[in-house]
mmCIF file of C-alpha atoms in Angstrom:
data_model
loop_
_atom_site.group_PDB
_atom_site.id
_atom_site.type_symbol
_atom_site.label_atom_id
_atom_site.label_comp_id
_atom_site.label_asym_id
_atom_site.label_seq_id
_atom_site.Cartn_x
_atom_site.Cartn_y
_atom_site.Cartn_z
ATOM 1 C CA UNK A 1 0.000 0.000 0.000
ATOM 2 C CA UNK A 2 2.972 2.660 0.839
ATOM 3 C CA UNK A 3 4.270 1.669 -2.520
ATOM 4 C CA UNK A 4 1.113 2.281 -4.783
ATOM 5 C CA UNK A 5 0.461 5.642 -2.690
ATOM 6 C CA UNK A 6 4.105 6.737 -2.789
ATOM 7 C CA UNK A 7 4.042 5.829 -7.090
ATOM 8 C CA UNK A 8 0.686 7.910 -6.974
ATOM 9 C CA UNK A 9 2.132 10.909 -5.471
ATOM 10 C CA UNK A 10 4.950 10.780 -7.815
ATOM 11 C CA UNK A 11 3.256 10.468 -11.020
ATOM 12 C CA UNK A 12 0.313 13.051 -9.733
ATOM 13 C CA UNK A 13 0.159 16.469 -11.204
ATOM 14 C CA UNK A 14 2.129 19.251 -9.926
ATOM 15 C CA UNK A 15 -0.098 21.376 -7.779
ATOM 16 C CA UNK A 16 -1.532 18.202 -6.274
ATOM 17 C CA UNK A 17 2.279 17.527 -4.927
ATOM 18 C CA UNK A 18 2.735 20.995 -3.503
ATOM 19 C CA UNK A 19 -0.682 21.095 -1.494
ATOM 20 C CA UNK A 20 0.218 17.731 -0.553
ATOM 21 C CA UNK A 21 3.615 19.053 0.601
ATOM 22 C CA UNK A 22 1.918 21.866 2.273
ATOM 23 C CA UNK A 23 -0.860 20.235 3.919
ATOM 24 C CA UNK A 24 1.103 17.763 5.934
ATOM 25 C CA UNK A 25 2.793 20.826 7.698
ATOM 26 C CA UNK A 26 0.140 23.111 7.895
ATOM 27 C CA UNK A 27 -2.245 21.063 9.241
ATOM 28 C CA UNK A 28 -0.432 21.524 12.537
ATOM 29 C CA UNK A 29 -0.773 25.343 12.293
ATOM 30 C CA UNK A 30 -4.315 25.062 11.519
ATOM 31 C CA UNK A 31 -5.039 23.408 14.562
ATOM 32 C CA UNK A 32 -2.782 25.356 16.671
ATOM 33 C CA UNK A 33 -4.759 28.253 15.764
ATOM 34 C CA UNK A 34 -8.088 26.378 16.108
ATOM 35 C CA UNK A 35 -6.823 26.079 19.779
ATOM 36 C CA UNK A 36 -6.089 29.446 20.169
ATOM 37 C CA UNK A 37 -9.246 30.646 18.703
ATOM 38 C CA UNK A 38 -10.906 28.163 20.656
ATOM 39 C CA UNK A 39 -9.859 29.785 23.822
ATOM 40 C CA UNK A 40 -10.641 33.140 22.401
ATOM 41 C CA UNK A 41 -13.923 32.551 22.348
ATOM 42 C CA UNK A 42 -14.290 30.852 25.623
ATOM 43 C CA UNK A 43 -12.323 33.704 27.478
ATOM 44 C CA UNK A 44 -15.410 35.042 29.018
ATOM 45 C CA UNK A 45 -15.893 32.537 31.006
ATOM 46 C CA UNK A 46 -13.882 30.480 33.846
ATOM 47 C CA UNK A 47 -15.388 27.212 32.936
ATOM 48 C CA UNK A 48 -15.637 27.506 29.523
ATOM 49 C CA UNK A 49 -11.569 28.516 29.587
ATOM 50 C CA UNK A 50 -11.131 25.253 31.700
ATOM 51 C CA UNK A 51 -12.827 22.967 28.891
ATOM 52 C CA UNK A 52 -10.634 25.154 26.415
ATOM 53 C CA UNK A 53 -7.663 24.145 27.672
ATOM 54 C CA UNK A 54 -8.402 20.114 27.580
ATOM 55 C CA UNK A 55 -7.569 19.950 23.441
ATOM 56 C CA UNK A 56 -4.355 21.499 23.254
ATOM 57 C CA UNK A 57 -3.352 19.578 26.624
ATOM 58 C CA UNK A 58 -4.823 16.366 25.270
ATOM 59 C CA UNK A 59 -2.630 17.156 22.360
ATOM 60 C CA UNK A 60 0.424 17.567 24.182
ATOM 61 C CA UNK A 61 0.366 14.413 26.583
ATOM 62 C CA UNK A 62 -0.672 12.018 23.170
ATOM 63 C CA UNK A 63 2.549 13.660 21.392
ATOM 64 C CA UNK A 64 4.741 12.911 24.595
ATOM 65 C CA UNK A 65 3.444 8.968 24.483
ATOM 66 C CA UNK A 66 3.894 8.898 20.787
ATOM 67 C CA UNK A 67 7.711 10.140 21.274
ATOM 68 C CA UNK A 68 7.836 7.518 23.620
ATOM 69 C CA UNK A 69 6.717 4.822 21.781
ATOM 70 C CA UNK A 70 9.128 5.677 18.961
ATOM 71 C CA UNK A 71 12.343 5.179 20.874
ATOM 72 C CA UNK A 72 11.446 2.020 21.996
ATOM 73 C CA UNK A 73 9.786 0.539 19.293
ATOM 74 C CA UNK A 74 12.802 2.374 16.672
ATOM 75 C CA UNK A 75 10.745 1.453 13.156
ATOM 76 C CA UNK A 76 13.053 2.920 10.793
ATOM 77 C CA UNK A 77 11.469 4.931 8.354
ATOM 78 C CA UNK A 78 9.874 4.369 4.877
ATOM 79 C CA UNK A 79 11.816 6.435 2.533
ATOM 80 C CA UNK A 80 15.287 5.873 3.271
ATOM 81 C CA UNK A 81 15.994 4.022 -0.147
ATOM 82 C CA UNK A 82 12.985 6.059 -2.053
ATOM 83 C CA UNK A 83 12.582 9.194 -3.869
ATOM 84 C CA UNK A 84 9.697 11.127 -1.878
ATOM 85 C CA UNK A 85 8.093 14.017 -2.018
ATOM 86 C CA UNK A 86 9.932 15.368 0.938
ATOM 87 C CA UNK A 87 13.593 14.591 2.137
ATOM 88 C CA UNK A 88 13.518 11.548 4.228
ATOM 89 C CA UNK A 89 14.225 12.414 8.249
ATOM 90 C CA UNK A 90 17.504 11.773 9.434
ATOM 91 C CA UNK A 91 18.451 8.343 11.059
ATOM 92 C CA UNK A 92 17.330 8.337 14.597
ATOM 93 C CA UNK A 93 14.028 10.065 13.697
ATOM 94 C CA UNK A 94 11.822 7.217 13.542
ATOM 95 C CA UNK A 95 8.460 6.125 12.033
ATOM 96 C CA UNK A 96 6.228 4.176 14.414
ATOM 97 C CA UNK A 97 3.956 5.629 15.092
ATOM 98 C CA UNK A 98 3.169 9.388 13.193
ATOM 99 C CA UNK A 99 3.507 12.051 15.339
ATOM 100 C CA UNK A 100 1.380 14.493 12.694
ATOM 101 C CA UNK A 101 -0.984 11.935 13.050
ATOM 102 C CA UNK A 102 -0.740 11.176 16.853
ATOM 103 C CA UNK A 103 -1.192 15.176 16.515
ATOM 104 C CA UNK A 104 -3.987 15.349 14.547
ATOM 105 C CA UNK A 105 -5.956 12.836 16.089
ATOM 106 C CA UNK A 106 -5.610 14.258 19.467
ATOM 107 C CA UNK A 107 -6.772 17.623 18.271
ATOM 108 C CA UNK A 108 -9.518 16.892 16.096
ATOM 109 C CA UNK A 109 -11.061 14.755 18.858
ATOM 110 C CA UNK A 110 -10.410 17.151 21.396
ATOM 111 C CA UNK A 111 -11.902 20.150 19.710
ATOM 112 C CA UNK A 112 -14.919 18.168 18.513
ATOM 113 C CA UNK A 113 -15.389 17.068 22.430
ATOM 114 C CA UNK A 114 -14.827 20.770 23.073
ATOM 115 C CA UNK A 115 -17.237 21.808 21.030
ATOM 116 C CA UNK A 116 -19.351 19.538 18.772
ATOM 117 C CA UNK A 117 -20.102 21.952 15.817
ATOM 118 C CA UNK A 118 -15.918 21.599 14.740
ATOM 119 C CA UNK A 119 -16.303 17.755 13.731
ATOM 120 C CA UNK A 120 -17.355 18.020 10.208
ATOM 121 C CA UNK A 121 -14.324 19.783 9.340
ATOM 122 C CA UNK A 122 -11.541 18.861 11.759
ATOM 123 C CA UNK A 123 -12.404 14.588 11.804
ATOM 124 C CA UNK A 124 -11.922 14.934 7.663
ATOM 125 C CA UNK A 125 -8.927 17.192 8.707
ATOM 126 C CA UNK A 126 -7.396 14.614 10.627
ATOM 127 C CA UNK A 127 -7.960 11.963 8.579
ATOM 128 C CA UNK A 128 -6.197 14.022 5.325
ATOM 129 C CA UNK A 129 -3.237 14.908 7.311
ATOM 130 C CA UNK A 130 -2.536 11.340 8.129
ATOM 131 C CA UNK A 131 -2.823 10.263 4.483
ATOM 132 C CA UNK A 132 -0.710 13.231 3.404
ATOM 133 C CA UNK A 133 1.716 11.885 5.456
ATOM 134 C CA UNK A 134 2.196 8.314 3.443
ATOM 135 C CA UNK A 135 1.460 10.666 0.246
ATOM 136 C CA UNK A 136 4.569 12.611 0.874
ATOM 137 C CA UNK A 137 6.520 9.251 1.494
ATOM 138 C CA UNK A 138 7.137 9.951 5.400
ATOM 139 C CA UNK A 139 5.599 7.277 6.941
ATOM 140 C CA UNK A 140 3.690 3.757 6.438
ATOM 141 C CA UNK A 141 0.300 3.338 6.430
ATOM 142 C CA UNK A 142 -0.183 2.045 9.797
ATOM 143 C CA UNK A 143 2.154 3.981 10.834
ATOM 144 C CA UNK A 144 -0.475 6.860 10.924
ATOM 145 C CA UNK A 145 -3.141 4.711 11.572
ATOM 146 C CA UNK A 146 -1.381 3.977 14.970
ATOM 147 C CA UNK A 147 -1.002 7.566 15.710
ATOM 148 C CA UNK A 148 -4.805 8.329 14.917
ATOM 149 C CA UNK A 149 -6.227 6.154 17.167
ATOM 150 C CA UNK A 150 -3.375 7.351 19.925
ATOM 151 C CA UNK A 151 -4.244 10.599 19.385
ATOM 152 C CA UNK A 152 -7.821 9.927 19.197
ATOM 153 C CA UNK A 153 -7.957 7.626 22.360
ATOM 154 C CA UNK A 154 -5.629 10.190 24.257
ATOM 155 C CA UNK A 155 -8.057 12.602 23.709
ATOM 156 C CA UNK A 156 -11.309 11.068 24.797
ATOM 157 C CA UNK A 157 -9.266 9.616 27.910
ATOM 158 C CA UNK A 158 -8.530 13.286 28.764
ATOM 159 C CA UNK A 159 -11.891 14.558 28.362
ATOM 160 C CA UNK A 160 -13.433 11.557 30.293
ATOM 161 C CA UNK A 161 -11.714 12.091 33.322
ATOM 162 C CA UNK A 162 -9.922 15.276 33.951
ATOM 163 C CA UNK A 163 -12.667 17.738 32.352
ATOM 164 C CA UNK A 164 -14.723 17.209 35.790
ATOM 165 C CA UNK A 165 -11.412 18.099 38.118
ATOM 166 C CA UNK A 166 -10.499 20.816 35.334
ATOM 167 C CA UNK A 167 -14.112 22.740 36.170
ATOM 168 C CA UNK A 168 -14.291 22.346 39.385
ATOM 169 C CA UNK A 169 -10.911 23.872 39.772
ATOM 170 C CA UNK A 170 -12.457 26.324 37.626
ATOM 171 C CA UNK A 171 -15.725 26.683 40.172
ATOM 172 C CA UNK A 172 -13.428 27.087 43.198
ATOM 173 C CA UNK A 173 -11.477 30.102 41.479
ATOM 174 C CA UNK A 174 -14.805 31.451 40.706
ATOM 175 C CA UNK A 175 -16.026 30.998 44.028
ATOM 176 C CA UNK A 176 -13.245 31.808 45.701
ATOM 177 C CA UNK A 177 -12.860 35.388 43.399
ATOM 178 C CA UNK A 178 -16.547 36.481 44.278
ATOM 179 C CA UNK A 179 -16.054 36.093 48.090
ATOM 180 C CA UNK A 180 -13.378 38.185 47.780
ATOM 181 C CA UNK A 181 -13.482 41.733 50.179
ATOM 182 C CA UNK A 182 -14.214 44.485 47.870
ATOM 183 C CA UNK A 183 -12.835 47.702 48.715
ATOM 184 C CA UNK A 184 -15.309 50.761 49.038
ATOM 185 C CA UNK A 185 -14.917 53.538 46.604
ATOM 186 C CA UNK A 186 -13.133 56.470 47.883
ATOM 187 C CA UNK A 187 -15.077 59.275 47.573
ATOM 188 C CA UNK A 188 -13.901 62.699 46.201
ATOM 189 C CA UNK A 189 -14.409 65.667 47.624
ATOM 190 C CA UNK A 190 -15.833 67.753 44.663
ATOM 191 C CA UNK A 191 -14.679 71.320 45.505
ATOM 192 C CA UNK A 192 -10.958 70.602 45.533
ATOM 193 C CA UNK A 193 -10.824 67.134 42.904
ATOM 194 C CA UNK A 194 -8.919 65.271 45.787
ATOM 195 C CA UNK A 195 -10.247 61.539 47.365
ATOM 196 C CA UNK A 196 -11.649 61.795 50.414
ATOM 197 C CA UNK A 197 -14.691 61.757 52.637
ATOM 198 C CA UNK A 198 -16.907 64.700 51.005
ATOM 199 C CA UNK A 199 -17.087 67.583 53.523
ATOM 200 C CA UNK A 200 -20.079 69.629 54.665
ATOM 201 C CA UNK A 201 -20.124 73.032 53.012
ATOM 202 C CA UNK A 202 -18.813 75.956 55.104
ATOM 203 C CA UNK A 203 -21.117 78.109 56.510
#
């Protein structure tokens, strides 16, 4: 299957190599700024910032495991003997499984958890970036089928049991902020400009 795909890619026509080339590294920009945005919009609200923050961490402990997994598993990569689409990673960088994928699972799932109304067009995302990853000649097939479901599982995992400690973390601070002492407004003393208590007019 890497074969036919890579022979595909090579004999495809020019523009569909360069978005190819493209899309397998900026796919990870377009869900970093998914995350950011994401957190834009919740920044209104404590809890909603708490459930904001689950995708990109989601993201971040899947990547770690995937790293992980490569050094002791050490699958050497794909294109070593090939002409690819890209240059071929340096010994020592190894293939099992994807990290773009492990990536792009993680964060598609995560968002859609986050909010629901993302999965039409960050699952497909996903599932592109992983193929453009065999496309370009970086990786075997299951390969990035290994890091989706990582990525994927990682996410859900995180969801399932830290978004309960995550907002009620987030309730505390709330809680804990609106209990607060509030200082009384100084009041100003409007014949002179300065704060103070207002004085009775002189007779």
């Amino acid at each position: 299957m890497y074969d036919d795909i890579v022979e595909l890619a090579g004999e495809s026509p020019n523009w569909l190599q360069a978005t190819g080339i493209l899309f397998t590294e900026a796919g990870l920009l377009a869900f970093a700024g998914l995350f950011a945005w994401l957190l834009w919009r919740a920044r209104t609200s404590p809890l909603r910032i708490a459930v904001a923050l689950l995708p990109p961490g989601a993201t971040a402990i899947a990547y770690l495991i995937s790293e992980g997994l490569k050094t002791v598993i050490q699958e050497d990569r794909p294109c070593r003997n090939l002409v690819t689409l890209v240059d071929c990673p340096q010994i020592g960088d190894w293939s099992f499984p994807s990290n773009h994928s492990t990536i792009a699972g993680a964060a598609a799932v995560g968002l859609t958890l986050a909010w629901r109304r993302l999965a039409p067009w960050v699952l497909p995302g996903a599932l592109l970036m992983g193929f453009s990853r065999v496309f370009v000649g970086a990786h075997y097939p299951h390969d990035v089928l290994a890091g989706l479901v990582l990525g994927s599982v990682t996410a859900w995992l995180v969801f399932r049991y830290l978004q309960g400690p995550a907002t009620g973390i987030a309730r505390r601070l709330t809680a804990h902020a609106g209990d607060a002492p509030t200082q009384p407004m100084p009041k100003v003393d409007l014949r002179s400009g300065s704060k103070g208590p207002l004085l009775p007019p002189r007779r």
